[in-house]
PDB file of C-alpha atoms in Angstrom:
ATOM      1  CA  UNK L   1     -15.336   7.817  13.899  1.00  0.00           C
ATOM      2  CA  UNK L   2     -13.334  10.649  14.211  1.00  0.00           C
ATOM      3  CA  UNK L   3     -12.616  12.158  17.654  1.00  0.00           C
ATOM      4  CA  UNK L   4     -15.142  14.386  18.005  1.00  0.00           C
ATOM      5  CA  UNK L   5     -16.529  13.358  21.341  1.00  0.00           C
ATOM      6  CA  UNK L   6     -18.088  15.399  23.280  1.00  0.00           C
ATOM      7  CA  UNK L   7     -16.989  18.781  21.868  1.00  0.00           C
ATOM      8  CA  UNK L   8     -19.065  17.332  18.846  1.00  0.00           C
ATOM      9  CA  UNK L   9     -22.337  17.361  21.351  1.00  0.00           C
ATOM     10  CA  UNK L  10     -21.291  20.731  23.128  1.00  0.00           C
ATOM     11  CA  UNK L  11     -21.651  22.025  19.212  1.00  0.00           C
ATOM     12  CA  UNK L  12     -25.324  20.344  18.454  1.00  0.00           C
ATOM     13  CA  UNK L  13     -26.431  21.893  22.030  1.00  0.00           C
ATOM     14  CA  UNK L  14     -24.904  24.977  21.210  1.00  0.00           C
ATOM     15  CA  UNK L  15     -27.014  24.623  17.457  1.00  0.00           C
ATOM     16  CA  UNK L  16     -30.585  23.828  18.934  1.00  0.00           C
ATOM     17  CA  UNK L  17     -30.174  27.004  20.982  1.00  0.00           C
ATOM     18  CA  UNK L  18     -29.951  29.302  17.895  1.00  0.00           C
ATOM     19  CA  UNK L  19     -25.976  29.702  17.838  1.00  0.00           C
ATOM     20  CA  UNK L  20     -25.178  29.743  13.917  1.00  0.00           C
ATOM     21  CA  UNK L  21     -21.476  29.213  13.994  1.00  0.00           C
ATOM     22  CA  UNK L  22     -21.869  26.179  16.094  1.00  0.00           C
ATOM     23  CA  UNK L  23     -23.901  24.585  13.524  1.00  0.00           C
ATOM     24  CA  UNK L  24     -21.686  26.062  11.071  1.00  0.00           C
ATOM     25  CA  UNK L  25     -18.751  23.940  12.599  1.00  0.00           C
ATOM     26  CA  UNK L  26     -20.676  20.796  12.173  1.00  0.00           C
ATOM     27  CA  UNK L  27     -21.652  20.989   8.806  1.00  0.00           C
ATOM     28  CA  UNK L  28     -18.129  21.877   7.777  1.00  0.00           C
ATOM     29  CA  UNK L  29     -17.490  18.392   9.990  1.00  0.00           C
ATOM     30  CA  UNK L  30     -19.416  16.438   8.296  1.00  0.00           C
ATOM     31  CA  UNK L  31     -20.267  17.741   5.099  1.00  0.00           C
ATOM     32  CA  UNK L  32     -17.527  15.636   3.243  1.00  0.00           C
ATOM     33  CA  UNK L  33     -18.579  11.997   4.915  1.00  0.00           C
ATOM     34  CA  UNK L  34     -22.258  12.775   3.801  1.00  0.00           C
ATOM     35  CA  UNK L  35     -21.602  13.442   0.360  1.00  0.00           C
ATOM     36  CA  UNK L  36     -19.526  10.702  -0.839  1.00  0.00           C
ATOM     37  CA  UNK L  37     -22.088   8.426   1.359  1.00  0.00           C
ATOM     38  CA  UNK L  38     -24.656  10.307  -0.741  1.00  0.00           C
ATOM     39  CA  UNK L  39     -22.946   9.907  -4.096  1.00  0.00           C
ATOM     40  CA  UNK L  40     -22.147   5.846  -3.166  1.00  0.00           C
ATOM     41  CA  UNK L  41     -25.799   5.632  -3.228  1.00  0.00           C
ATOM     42  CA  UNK L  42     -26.721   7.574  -6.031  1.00  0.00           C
ATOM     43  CA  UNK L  43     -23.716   6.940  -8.063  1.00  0.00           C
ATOM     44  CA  UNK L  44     -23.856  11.254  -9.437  1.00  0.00           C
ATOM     45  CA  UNK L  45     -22.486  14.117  -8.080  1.00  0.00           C
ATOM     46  CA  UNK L  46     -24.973  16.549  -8.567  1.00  0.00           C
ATOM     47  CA  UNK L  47     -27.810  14.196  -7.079  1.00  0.00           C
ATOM     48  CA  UNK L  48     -25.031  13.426  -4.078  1.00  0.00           C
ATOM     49  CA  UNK L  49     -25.019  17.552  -3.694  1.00  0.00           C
ATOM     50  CA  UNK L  50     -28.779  17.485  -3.380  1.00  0.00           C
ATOM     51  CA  UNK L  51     -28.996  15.123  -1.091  1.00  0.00           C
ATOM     52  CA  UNK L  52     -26.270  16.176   1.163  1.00  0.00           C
ATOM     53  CA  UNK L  53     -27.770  19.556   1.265  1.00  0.00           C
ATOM     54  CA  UNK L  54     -31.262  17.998   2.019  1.00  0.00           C
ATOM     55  CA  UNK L  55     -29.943  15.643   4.700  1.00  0.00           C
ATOM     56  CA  UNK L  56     -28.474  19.371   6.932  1.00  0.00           C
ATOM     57  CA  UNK L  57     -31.995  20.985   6.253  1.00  0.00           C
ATOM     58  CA  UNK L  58     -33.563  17.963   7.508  1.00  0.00           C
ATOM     59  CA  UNK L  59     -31.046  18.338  10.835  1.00  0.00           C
ATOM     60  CA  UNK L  60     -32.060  21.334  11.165  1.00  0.00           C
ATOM     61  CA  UNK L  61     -35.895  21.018  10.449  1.00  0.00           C
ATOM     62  CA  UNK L  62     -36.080  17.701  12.981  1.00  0.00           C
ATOM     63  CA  UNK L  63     -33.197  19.038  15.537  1.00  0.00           C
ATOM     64  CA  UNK L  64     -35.398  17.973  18.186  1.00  0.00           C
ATOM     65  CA  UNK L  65     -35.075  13.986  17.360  1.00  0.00           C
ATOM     66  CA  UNK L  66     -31.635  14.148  16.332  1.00  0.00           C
ATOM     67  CA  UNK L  67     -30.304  11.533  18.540  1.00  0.00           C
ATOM     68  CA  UNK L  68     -26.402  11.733  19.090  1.00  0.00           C
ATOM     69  CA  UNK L  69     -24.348   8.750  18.838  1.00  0.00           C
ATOM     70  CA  UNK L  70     -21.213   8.197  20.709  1.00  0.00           C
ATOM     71  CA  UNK L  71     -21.120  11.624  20.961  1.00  0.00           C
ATOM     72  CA  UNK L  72     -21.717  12.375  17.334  1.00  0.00           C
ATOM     73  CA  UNK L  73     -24.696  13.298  15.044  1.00  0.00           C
ATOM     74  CA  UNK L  74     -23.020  11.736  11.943  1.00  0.00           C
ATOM     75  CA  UNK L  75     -24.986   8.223  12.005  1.00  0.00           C
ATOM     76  CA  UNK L  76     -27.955  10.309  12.365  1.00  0.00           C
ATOM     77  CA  UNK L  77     -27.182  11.916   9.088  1.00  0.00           C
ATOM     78  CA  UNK L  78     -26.225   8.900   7.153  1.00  0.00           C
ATOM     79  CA  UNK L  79     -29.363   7.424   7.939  1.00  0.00           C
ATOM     80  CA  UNK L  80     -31.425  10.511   6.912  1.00  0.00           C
ATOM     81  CA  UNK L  81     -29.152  10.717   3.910  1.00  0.00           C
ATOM     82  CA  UNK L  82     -29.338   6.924   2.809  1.00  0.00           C
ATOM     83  CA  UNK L  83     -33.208   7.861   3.499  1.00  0.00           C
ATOM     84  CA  UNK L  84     -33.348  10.896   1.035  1.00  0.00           C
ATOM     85  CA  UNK L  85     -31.454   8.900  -1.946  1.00  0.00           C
ATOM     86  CA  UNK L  86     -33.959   6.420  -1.633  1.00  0.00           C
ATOM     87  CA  UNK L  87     -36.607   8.574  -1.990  1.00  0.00           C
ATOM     88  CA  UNK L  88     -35.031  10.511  -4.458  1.00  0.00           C
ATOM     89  CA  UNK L  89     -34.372   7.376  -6.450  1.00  0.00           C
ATOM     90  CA  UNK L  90     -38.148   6.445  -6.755  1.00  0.00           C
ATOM     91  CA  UNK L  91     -38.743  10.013  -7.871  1.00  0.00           C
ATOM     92  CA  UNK L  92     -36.119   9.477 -10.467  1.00  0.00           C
ATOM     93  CA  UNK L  93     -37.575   5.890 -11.650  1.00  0.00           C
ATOM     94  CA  UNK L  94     -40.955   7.704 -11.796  1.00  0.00           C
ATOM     95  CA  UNK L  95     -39.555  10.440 -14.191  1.00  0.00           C
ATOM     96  CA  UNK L  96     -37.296   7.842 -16.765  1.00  0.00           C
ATOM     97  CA  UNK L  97     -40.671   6.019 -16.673  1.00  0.00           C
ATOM     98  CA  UNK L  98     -42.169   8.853 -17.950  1.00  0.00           C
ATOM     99  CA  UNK L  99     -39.991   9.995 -19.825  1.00  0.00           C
ATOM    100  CA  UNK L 100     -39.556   6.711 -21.633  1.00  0.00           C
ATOM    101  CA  UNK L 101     -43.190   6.516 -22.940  1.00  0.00           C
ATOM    102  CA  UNK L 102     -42.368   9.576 -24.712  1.00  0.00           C
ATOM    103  CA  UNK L 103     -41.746   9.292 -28.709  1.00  0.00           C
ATOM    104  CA  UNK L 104     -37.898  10.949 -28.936  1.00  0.00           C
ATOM    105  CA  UNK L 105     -35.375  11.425 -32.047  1.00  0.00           C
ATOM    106  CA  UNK L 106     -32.128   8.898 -32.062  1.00  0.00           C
ATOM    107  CA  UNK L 107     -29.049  10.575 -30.256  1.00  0.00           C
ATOM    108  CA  UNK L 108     -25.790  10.212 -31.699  1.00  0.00           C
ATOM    109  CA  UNK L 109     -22.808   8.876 -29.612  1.00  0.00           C
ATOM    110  CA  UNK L 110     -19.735  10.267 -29.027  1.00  0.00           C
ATOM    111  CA  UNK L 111     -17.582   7.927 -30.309  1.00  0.00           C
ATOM    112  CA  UNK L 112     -13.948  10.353 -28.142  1.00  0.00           C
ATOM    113  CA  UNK L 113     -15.650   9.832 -24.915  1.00  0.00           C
ATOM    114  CA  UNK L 114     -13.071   8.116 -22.339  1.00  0.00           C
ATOM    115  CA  UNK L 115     -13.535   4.825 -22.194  1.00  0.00           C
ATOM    116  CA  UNK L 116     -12.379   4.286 -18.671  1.00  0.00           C
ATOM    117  CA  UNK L 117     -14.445   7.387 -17.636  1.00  0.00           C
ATOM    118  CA  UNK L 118     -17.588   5.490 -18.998  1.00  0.00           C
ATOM    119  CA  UNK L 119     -16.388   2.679 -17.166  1.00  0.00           C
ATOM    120  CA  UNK L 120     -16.258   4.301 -13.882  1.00  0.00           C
ATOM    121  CA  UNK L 121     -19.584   5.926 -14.239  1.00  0.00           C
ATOM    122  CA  UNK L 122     -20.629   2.437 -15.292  1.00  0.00           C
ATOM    123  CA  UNK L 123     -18.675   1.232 -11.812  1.00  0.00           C
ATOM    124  CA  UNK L 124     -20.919   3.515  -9.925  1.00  0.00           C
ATOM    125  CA  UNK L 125     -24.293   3.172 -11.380  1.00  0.00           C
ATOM    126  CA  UNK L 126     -23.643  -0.812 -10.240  1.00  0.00           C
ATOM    127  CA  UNK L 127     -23.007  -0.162  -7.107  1.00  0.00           C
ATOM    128  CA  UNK L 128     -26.021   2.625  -6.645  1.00  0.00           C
ATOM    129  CA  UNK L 129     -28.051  -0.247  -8.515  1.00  0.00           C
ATOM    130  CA  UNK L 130     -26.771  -3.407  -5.911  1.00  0.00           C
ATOM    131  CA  UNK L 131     -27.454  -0.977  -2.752  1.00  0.00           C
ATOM    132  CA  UNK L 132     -30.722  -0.042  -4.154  1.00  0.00           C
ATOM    133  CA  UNK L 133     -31.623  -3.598  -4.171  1.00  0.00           C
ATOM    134  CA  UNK L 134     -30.903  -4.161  -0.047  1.00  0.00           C
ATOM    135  CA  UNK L 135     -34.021  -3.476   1.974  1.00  0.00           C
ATOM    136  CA  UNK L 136     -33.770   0.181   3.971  1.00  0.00           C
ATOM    137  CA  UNK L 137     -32.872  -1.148   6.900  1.00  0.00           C
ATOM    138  CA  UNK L 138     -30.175  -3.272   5.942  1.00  0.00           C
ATOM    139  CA  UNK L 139     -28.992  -0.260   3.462  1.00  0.00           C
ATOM    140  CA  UNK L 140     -28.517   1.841   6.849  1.00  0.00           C
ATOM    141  CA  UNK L 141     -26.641  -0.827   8.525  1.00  0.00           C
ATOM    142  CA  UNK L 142     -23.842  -1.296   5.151  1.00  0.00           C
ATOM    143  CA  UNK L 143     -23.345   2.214   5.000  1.00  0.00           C
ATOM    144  CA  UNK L 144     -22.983   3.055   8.636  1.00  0.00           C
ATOM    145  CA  UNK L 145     -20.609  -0.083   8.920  1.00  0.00           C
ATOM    146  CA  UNK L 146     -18.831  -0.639   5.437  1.00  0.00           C
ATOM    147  CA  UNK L 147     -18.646   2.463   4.214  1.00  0.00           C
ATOM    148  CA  UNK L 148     -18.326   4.534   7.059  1.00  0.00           C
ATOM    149  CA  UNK L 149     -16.635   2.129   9.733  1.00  0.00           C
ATOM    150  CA  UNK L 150     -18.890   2.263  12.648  1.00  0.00           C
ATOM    151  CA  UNK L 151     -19.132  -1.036  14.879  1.00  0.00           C
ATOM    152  CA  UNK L 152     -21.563  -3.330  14.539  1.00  0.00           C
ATOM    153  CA  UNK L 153     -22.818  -2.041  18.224  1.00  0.00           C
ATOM    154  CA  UNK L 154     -22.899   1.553  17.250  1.00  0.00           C
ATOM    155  CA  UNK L 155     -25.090   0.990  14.448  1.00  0.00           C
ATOM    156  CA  UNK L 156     -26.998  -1.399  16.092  1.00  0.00           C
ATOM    157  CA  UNK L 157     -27.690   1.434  18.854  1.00  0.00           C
ATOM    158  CA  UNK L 158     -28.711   3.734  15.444  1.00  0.00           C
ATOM    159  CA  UNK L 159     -31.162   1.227  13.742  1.00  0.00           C
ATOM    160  CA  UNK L 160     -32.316  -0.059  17.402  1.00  0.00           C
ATOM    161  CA  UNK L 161     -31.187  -3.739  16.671  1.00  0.00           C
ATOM    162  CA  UNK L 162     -29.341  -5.804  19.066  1.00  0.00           C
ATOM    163  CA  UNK L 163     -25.605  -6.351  18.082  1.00  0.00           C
ATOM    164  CA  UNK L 164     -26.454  -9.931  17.258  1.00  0.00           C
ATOM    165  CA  UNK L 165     -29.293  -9.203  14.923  1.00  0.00           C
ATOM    166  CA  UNK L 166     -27.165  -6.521  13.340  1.00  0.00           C
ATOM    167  CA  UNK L 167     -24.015  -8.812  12.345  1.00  0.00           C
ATOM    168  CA  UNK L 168     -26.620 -11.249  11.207  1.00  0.00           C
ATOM    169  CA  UNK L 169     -28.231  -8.824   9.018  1.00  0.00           C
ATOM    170  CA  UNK L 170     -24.755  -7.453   7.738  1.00  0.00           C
ATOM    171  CA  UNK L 171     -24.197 -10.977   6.895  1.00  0.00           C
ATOM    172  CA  UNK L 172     -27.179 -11.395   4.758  1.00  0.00           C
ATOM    173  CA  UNK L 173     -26.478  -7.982   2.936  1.00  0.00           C
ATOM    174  CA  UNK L 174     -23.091  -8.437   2.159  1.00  0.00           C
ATOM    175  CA  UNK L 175     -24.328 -11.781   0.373  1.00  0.00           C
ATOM    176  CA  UNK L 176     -26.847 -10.054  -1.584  1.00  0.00           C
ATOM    177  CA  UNK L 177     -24.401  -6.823  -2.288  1.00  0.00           C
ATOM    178  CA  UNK L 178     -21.555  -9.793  -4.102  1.00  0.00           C
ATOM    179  CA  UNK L 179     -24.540 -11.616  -5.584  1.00  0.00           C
ATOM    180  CA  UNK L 180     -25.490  -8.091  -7.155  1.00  0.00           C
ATOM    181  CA  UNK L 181     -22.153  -7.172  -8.192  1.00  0.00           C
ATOM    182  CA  UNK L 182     -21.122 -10.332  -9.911  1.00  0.00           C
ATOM    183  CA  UNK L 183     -23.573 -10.948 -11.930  1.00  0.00           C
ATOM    184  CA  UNK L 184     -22.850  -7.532 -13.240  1.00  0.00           C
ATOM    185  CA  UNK L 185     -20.563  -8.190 -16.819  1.00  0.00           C
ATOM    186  CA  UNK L 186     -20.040  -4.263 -16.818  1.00  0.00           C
ATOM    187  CA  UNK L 187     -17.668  -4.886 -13.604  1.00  0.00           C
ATOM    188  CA  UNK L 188     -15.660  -5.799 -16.042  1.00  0.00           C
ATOM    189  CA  UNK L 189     -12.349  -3.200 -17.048  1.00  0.00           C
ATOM    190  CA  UNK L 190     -12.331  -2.164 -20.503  1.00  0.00           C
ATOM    191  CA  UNK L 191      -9.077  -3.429 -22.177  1.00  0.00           C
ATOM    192  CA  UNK L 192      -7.086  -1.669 -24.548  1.00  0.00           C
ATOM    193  CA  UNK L 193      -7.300  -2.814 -28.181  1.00  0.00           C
ATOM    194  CA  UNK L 194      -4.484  -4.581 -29.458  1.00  0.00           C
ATOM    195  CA  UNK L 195      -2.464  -4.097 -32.202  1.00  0.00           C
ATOM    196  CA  UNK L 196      -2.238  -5.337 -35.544  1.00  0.00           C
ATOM    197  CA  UNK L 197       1.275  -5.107 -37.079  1.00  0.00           C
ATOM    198  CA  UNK L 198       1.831  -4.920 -40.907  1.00  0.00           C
ATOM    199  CA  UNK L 199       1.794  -8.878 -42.453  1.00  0.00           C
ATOM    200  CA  UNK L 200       0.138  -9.905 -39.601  1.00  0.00           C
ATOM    201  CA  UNK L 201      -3.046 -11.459 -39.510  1.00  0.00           C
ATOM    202  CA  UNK L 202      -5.722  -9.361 -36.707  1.00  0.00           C
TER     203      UNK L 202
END
């Protein structure tokens, strides 16, 4: 969590009162945590850039029901982040649907590309696919706990859940999440062809 405490605060008071730099300091705090939370959900870096940027506008826009946790604003901006890839995932479905019923000419593969770069991409689109499957709320509580190692308390506090309720529900997701995951076959590494010597059968 950082130990921010409440210097963090001082800075978000100092922001809602119109001082630039303060918010300024903040951004540069946080900026790094939201975007890889962002791209975890989204599995691409341009849409985790988007959404990072969206999730400080939306600070600033709603600065007066930011609430601070344990003397931080981060959990507030996960949630509003895990919020906007949501969204922006539905937007995205809506366009591929649209974009599907078009008629469109065959594209060629490129037969060079890296195969363990496809396979990370591949990585990340699974795990963007298994968290898009967990209901919002229990999407909030994974990232705020798994990914960005809150307690089980502090994101309770967040999502206004009781601790017990919480682990219960982190139970459930983290089920779902492996569930997800292994029936995936692209979790699988690429391996590296092997072989065939002269005189020997492939």
């Amino acid at each position: 969590m950082g130990n921010n405490g409440d210097g963090e605060e001082g800075l978000w008071h100092r922001s809602i009162q119109g001082q630039g730099d303060a918010f300024g300091v903040l951004y540069d705090l946080h900026r790094d945590r939201v975007f890889r939370h962002a791209y975890r959900l989204c599995g691409n870096h341009h849409d985790a850039e988007d959404i990072m940027a969206a999730s400080f506008l939306e600070l600033w826009r709603r600065r007066k029901q930011v609430r601070i946790v344990e003397g931080s604003i981060l959990p507030w901006l996960l949630v509003t982040s895990t919020n906007m890839a949501r969204n922006r995932a539905r937007a995205a479905l809506r366009y591929h649907r649209l974009l599907s019923s078009l008629p469109r000419t065959q594209v060629a593969s490129d037969p060079a590309a890296d195969p363990y770069r496809r396979y990370q991409n591949q990585l990340d689109q699974d795990l963007a696919a298994a968290l898009s499957r967990l209901t919002a709320e229990d999407l909030h509580l994974v990232s705020l706990v798994v990914f960005e190692e809150h307690t089980i308390a502090a994101a309770a506090a967040v999502l206004n859940l009781t601790p017990a309720a919480a682990k219960s529900r982190m139970h459930r997701a983290r089920q779902r999440l492996r569930a997800a995951l292994d029936g995936d076959a692209s979790t699988n590494p690429p391996t590296a062809p092997t072989p065939v010597l002269e005189g020997e059968r492939p």
